[in-house]
Tab-separated table of C-alpha atoms in Angstrom:
chain	number	residue	atom	x	y	z
I	1	MET	CA	5.029	-114.871	-61.285
I	2	ASN	CA	1.586	-116.203	-60.612
I	3	VAL	CA	-0.401	-113.027	-59.716
I	4	GLU	CA	-3.071	-114.633	-57.876
I	5	ASN	CA	-0.331	-116.759	-55.842
I	6	SER	CA	1.495	-113.575	-55.305
I	7	ILE	CA	-1.381	-111.478	-53.851
I	8	LYS	CA	-2.382	-114.405	-51.539
I	9	GLN	CA	1.168	-114.861	-50.299
I	10	SER	CA	1.544	-110.940	-49.968
I	11	GLN	CA	-1.794	-110.769	-47.719
I	12	LEU	CA	-0.711	-113.844	-45.633
I	13	ILE	CA	2.586	-112.199	-44.798
I	14	LYS	CA	0.639	-108.928	-44.119
I	15	ASN	CA	-1.587	-110.429	-41.636
I	16	TYR	CA	1.094	-112.761	-40.001
I	17	TYR	CA	3.334	-109.532	-38.991
I	18	ASN	CA	0.232	-107.373	-37.870
I	19	PHE	CA	1.162	-108.718	-34.481
I	20	GLN	CA	4.733	-110.048	-35.093
I	21	SER	CA	6.114	-106.617	-35.970
I	22	THR	CA	5.579	-105.471	-32.494
I	23	ILE	CA	7.613	-108.140	-31.013
I	24	TYR	CA	10.024	-108.966	-34.195
I	25	ASP	CA	13.079	-107.145	-32.776
I	26	ALA	CA	12.821	-108.102	-29.345
I	27	THR	CA	12.412	-111.902	-30.286
I	28	ARG	CA	14.201	-112.639	-33.538
I	29	TRP	CA	17.841	-111.810	-32.574
I	30	SER	CA	17.664	-115.444	-30.800
I	31	PHE	CA	17.167	-117.302	-34.100
I	32	LEU	CA	17.582	-115.508	-36.865
I	33	PHE	CA	21.400	-116.163	-37.067
I	34	GLY	CA	23.674	-115.324	-39.968
I	35	ARG	CA	22.446	-111.791	-40.666
I	36	LYS	CA	25.649	-109.806	-40.002
I	37	LEU	CA	27.528	-112.638	-41.649
I	38	ILE	CA	25.784	-112.469	-44.938
I	39	ILE	CA	26.708	-108.740	-45.248
I	40	ASP	CA	30.283	-109.404	-44.539
I	41	LYS	CA	30.189	-111.976	-47.072
I	42	ILE	CA	28.896	-109.474	-49.695
I	43	GLU	CA	31.600	-107.148	-48.599
I	44	GLU	CA	34.191	-110.143	-49.374
I	45	VAL	CA	32.969	-110.113	-53.140
I	46	THR	CA	31.783	-106.409	-54.151
I	47	SER	CA	31.468	-102.710	-53.317
I	48	PRO	CA	27.755	-102.446	-54.597
I	49	LYS	CA	26.515	-99.004	-55.685
I	50	VAL	CA	22.909	-100.291	-55.067
I	51	VAL	CA	21.662	-102.710	-52.793
I	52	LEU	CA	18.034	-104.117	-52.669
I	53	GLU	CA	16.574	-106.081	-49.992
I	54	ILE	CA	13.569	-107.913	-50.439
I	55	GLY	CA	11.509	-108.417	-47.042
I	56	CYS	CA	13.389	-105.859	-45.320
I	57	GLY	CA	11.072	-105.959	-42.252
I	58	THR	CA	12.171	-103.543	-39.488
I	59	GLY	CA	15.164	-102.466	-41.055
I	60	CYS	CA	17.894	-104.621	-39.078
I	61	ASN	CA	19.751	-105.625	-42.242
I	62	LEU	CA	19.213	-102.062	-43.756
I	63	LYS	CA	21.092	-100.656	-40.877
I	64	ASN	CA	24.072	-103.008	-41.028
I	65	LEU	CA	24.121	-102.243	-44.814
I	66	ASN	CA	24.600	-98.570	-44.505
I	67	LYS	CA	27.179	-99.035	-41.952
I	68	THR	CA	29.091	-101.526	-44.140
I	69	PHE	CA	28.351	-99.491	-47.476
I	70	PRO	CA	27.977	-95.886	-46.407
I	71	ASN	CA	28.296	-94.514	-50.074
I	72	SER	CA	25.763	-96.967	-51.528
I	73	THR	CA	22.199	-96.351	-52.296
I	74	ILE	CA	20.021	-98.839	-50.150
I	75	LEU	CA	16.492	-100.084	-51.051
I	76	GLY	CA	14.471	-101.881	-48.581
I	77	LEU	CA	11.182	-103.429	-49.672
I	78	ASP	CA	8.420	-105.269	-47.860
I	79	VAL	CA	4.664	-105.878	-48.103
I	80	SER	CA	4.052	-105.243	-44.444
I	81	LYS	CA	3.465	-101.441	-43.488
I	82	ASP	CA	3.600	-102.356	-39.997
I	83	MET	CA	7.245	-103.701	-40.482
I	84	LEU	CA	8.182	-100.604	-42.672
I	85	ASN	CA	6.649	-97.955	-40.004
I	86	ILE	CA	9.336	-99.477	-37.554
I	87	ALA	CA	12.187	-99.545	-40.196
I	88	LYS	CA	11.102	-95.575	-40.972
I	89	LYS	CA	11.520	-94.660	-37.164
I	90	LYS	CA	14.797	-96.656	-36.910
I	91	LEU	CA	16.409	-95.348	-40.210
I	92	LYS	CA	14.912	-91.786	-40.069
I	93	ASP	CA	18.426	-90.116	-40.178
I	94	SER	CA	19.676	-92.211	-42.880
I	95	THR	CA	19.688	-90.283	-46.168
I	96	ASN	CA	20.694	-93.140	-48.664
I	97	ILE	CA	18.063	-95.593	-47.396
I	98	GLN	CA	14.946	-96.016	-49.433
I	99	LEU	CA	11.965	-97.909	-48.221
I	100	ILE	CA	9.519	-99.423	-50.743
I	101	ASP	CA	5.984	-100.495	-49.664
I	102	SER	CA	5.285	-102.971	-52.336
I	103	ALA	CA	5.201	-106.932	-53.220
I	104	TYR	CA	8.196	-108.075	-55.237
I	105	GLY	CA	7.867	-108.543	-58.835
I	106	ASN	CA	6.596	-105.030	-59.760
I	107	SER	CA	9.503	-103.959	-61.845
I	108	ASN	CA	8.679	-100.217	-61.525
I	109	VAL	CA	9.599	-100.155	-57.912
I	110	ILE	CA	13.252	-99.932	-58.426
I	111	ASN	CA	13.002	-97.786	-61.549
I	112	ASP	CA	16.354	-97.039	-62.690
I	113	ASN	CA	18.257	-98.413	-59.598
I	114	ALA	CA	19.473	-101.706	-61.153
I	115	PRO	CA	20.827	-103.430	-57.912
I	116	ASP	CA	24.387	-104.720	-58.048
I	117	VAL	CA	23.167	-106.789	-54.965
I	118	ILE	CA	19.875	-108.324	-53.887
I	119	LEU	CA	19.485	-109.739	-50.517
I	120	PHE	CA	16.836	-112.111	-49.104
I	121	SER	CA	17.278	-112.644	-45.393
I	122	TYR	CA	14.862	-115.163	-43.779
I	123	MET	CA	12.012	-114.684	-46.394
I	124	LEU	CA	12.536	-117.224	-49.128
I	125	THR	CA	11.506	-119.875	-46.862
I	126	MET	CA	8.114	-118.217	-46.075
I	127	VAL	CA	6.950	-117.540	-49.824
I	128	ASN	CA	5.900	-121.004	-51.003
I	129	PRO	CA	5.545	-122.049	-53.758
I	130	GLU	CA	6.567	-118.520	-54.999
I	131	PHE	CA	10.296	-118.680	-53.861
I	132	SER	CA	11.678	-120.234	-57.306
I	133	ALA	CA	9.770	-117.224	-58.917
I	134	MET	CA	11.357	-114.570	-56.543
I	135	ILE	CA	14.919	-115.846	-57.435
I	136	ALA	CA	14.291	-115.819	-60.788
I	137	GLN	CA	12.988	-112.381	-60.766
I	138	ALA	CA	16.376	-111.200	-58.814
I	139	TYR	CA	18.242	-112.594	-61.817
I	140	GLU	CA	16.357	-110.450	-64.226
I	141	ASP	CA	16.730	-107.375	-61.834
I	142	LEU	CA	20.305	-107.787	-61.085
I	143	LYS	CA	23.136	-105.948	-63.103
I	144	PRO	CA	25.374	-108.113	-65.206
I	145	GLY	CA	27.802	-109.627	-62.673
I	146	GLY	CA	25.702	-108.866	-60.021
I	147	TYR	CA	25.159	-111.011	-56.817
I	148	ILE	CA	22.198	-112.430	-55.145
I	149	ALA	CA	22.874	-113.009	-51.311
I	150	VAL	CA	20.861	-115.147	-49.077
I	151	VAL	CA	20.608	-116.178	-45.223
I	152	ASP	CA	17.688	-118.434	-44.262
I	153	PHE	CA	16.575	-121.569	-42.573
I	154	TYR	CA	18.094	-124.738	-44.429
I	155	ASN	CA	16.683	-127.801	-42.791
I	156	SER	CA	16.080	-129.876	-39.452
I	157	ARG	CA	16.399	-133.555	-38.738
I	158	HIS	CA	13.646	-133.113	-36.473
I	159	THR	CA	10.003	-133.662	-37.752
I	160	TRP	CA	8.467	-131.902	-34.803
I	161	PHE	CA	10.369	-128.764	-35.503
I	162	ARG	CA	9.868	-128.672	-39.254
I	163	ASN	CA	6.060	-128.758	-38.237
I	164	HIS	CA	6.338	-126.117	-35.802
I	165	MET	CA	8.018	-123.949	-38.312
I	166	GLY	CA	5.609	-124.666	-40.651
I	167	ASN	CA	2.849	-123.152	-38.393
I	168	HIS	CA	4.974	-119.947	-38.637
I	169	HIS	CA	4.647	-120.375	-42.584
I	170	VAL	CA	8.399	-121.628	-42.872
I	171	ARG	CA	9.355	-124.520	-44.964
I	172	MET	CA	12.610	-126.139	-43.986
I	173	GLU	CA	13.476	-128.943	-46.735
I	174	GLY	CA	17.043	-127.470	-48.255
I	175	HIS	CA	14.946	-126.767	-51.117
I	176	LEU	CA	16.259	-123.072	-51.812
I	177	THR	CA	19.755	-124.190	-52.688
I	178	PRO	CA	19.093	-126.441	-55.974
I	179	VAL	CA	17.166	-123.479	-57.413
I	180	LEU	CA	19.888	-120.870	-56.394
I	181	ARG	CA	22.624	-123.194	-57.962
I	182	GLU	CA	20.850	-123.722	-60.984
I	183	LYS	CA	20.332	-119.831	-61.758
I	184	PHE	CA	23.636	-118.396	-60.133
I	185	GLU	CA	27.170	-119.077	-60.523
I	186	THR	CA	27.619	-120.322	-56.776
I	187	ILE	CA	30.363	-118.123	-54.842
I	188	ASP	CA	29.855	-119.520	-51.431
I	189	HIS	CA	27.317	-121.864	-49.896
I	190	SER	CA	27.750	-122.484	-46.306
I	191	VAL	CA	25.441	-124.480	-43.681
I	192	TYR	CA	25.734	-123.695	-40.097
I	193	LYS	CA	23.965	-125.767	-36.991
I	194	ALA	CA	21.937	-123.880	-34.610
I	195	TYR	CA	21.282	-124.742	-30.931
I	196	PHE	CA	23.472	-128.069	-31.296
I	197	GLY	CA	22.097	-129.169	-34.475
I	198	ILE	CA	18.040	-128.729	-33.605
I	199	TRP	CA	18.012	-126.895	-37.103
I	200	GLU	CA	20.545	-125.290	-39.792
I	201	TYR	CA	20.430	-122.117	-41.264
I	202	PHE	CA	22.483	-121.474	-44.531
I	203	THR	CA	24.338	-118.444	-46.402
I	204	TYR	CA	24.599	-118.239	-50.209
I	205	ILE	CA	26.268	-115.716	-52.600
I	206	GLY	CA	25.683	-116.339	-56.288
I	207	LYS	CA	26.942	-114.321	-59.342
I	208	LYS	CA	24.483	-113.609	-62.161
I	209	LYS	CA	25.890	-115.679	-65.239
I	210	GLU	CA	26.892	-113.895	-67.943
I	211	LEU	CA	25.380	-114.801	-71.339
I	212	VAL	CA	27.680	-116.612	-73.805
């Protein structure tokens, strides 16, 4: 992973969420679709001992992961202290959730907790051009036979909407799927329409390919 690009990307995200963290939970429910669905799809393929979410934000997914996998160790990593502070308050009674203030790519942050599942929820489309490096890092960090789980924006046929999302650092060009398919054995890839097809979002479950 290019260190200079990673630092710039992390700072960009930190700056963006300085304000966005204050309205995140009140607004994101209206367009971040599929977050519960991807957890249900994880449950269909595995009962993980360790789940790592990259870009855990205010902890919405961590809370649902904890409900679905109460006996799992759940790690949430994010570069935004503002988002993590909200998550910390929300999850203060959860004993099996650990929040990590770090950019992804620092191998020391997960220590001996090699994950069975790594979840990316609406964050890979925000890291450009580092998304491919993050997917490759997930492959390296997963246990043998582990799973990557992704829910994110997919595409839009409307140029004005893609430009609007670009102003919020989101790239919507269906560009994640080829990288995921190249690296992982595809278990599930589904595309869904949002708001009568103004845009699409997708879910992806991939298994770490076994060495031969």
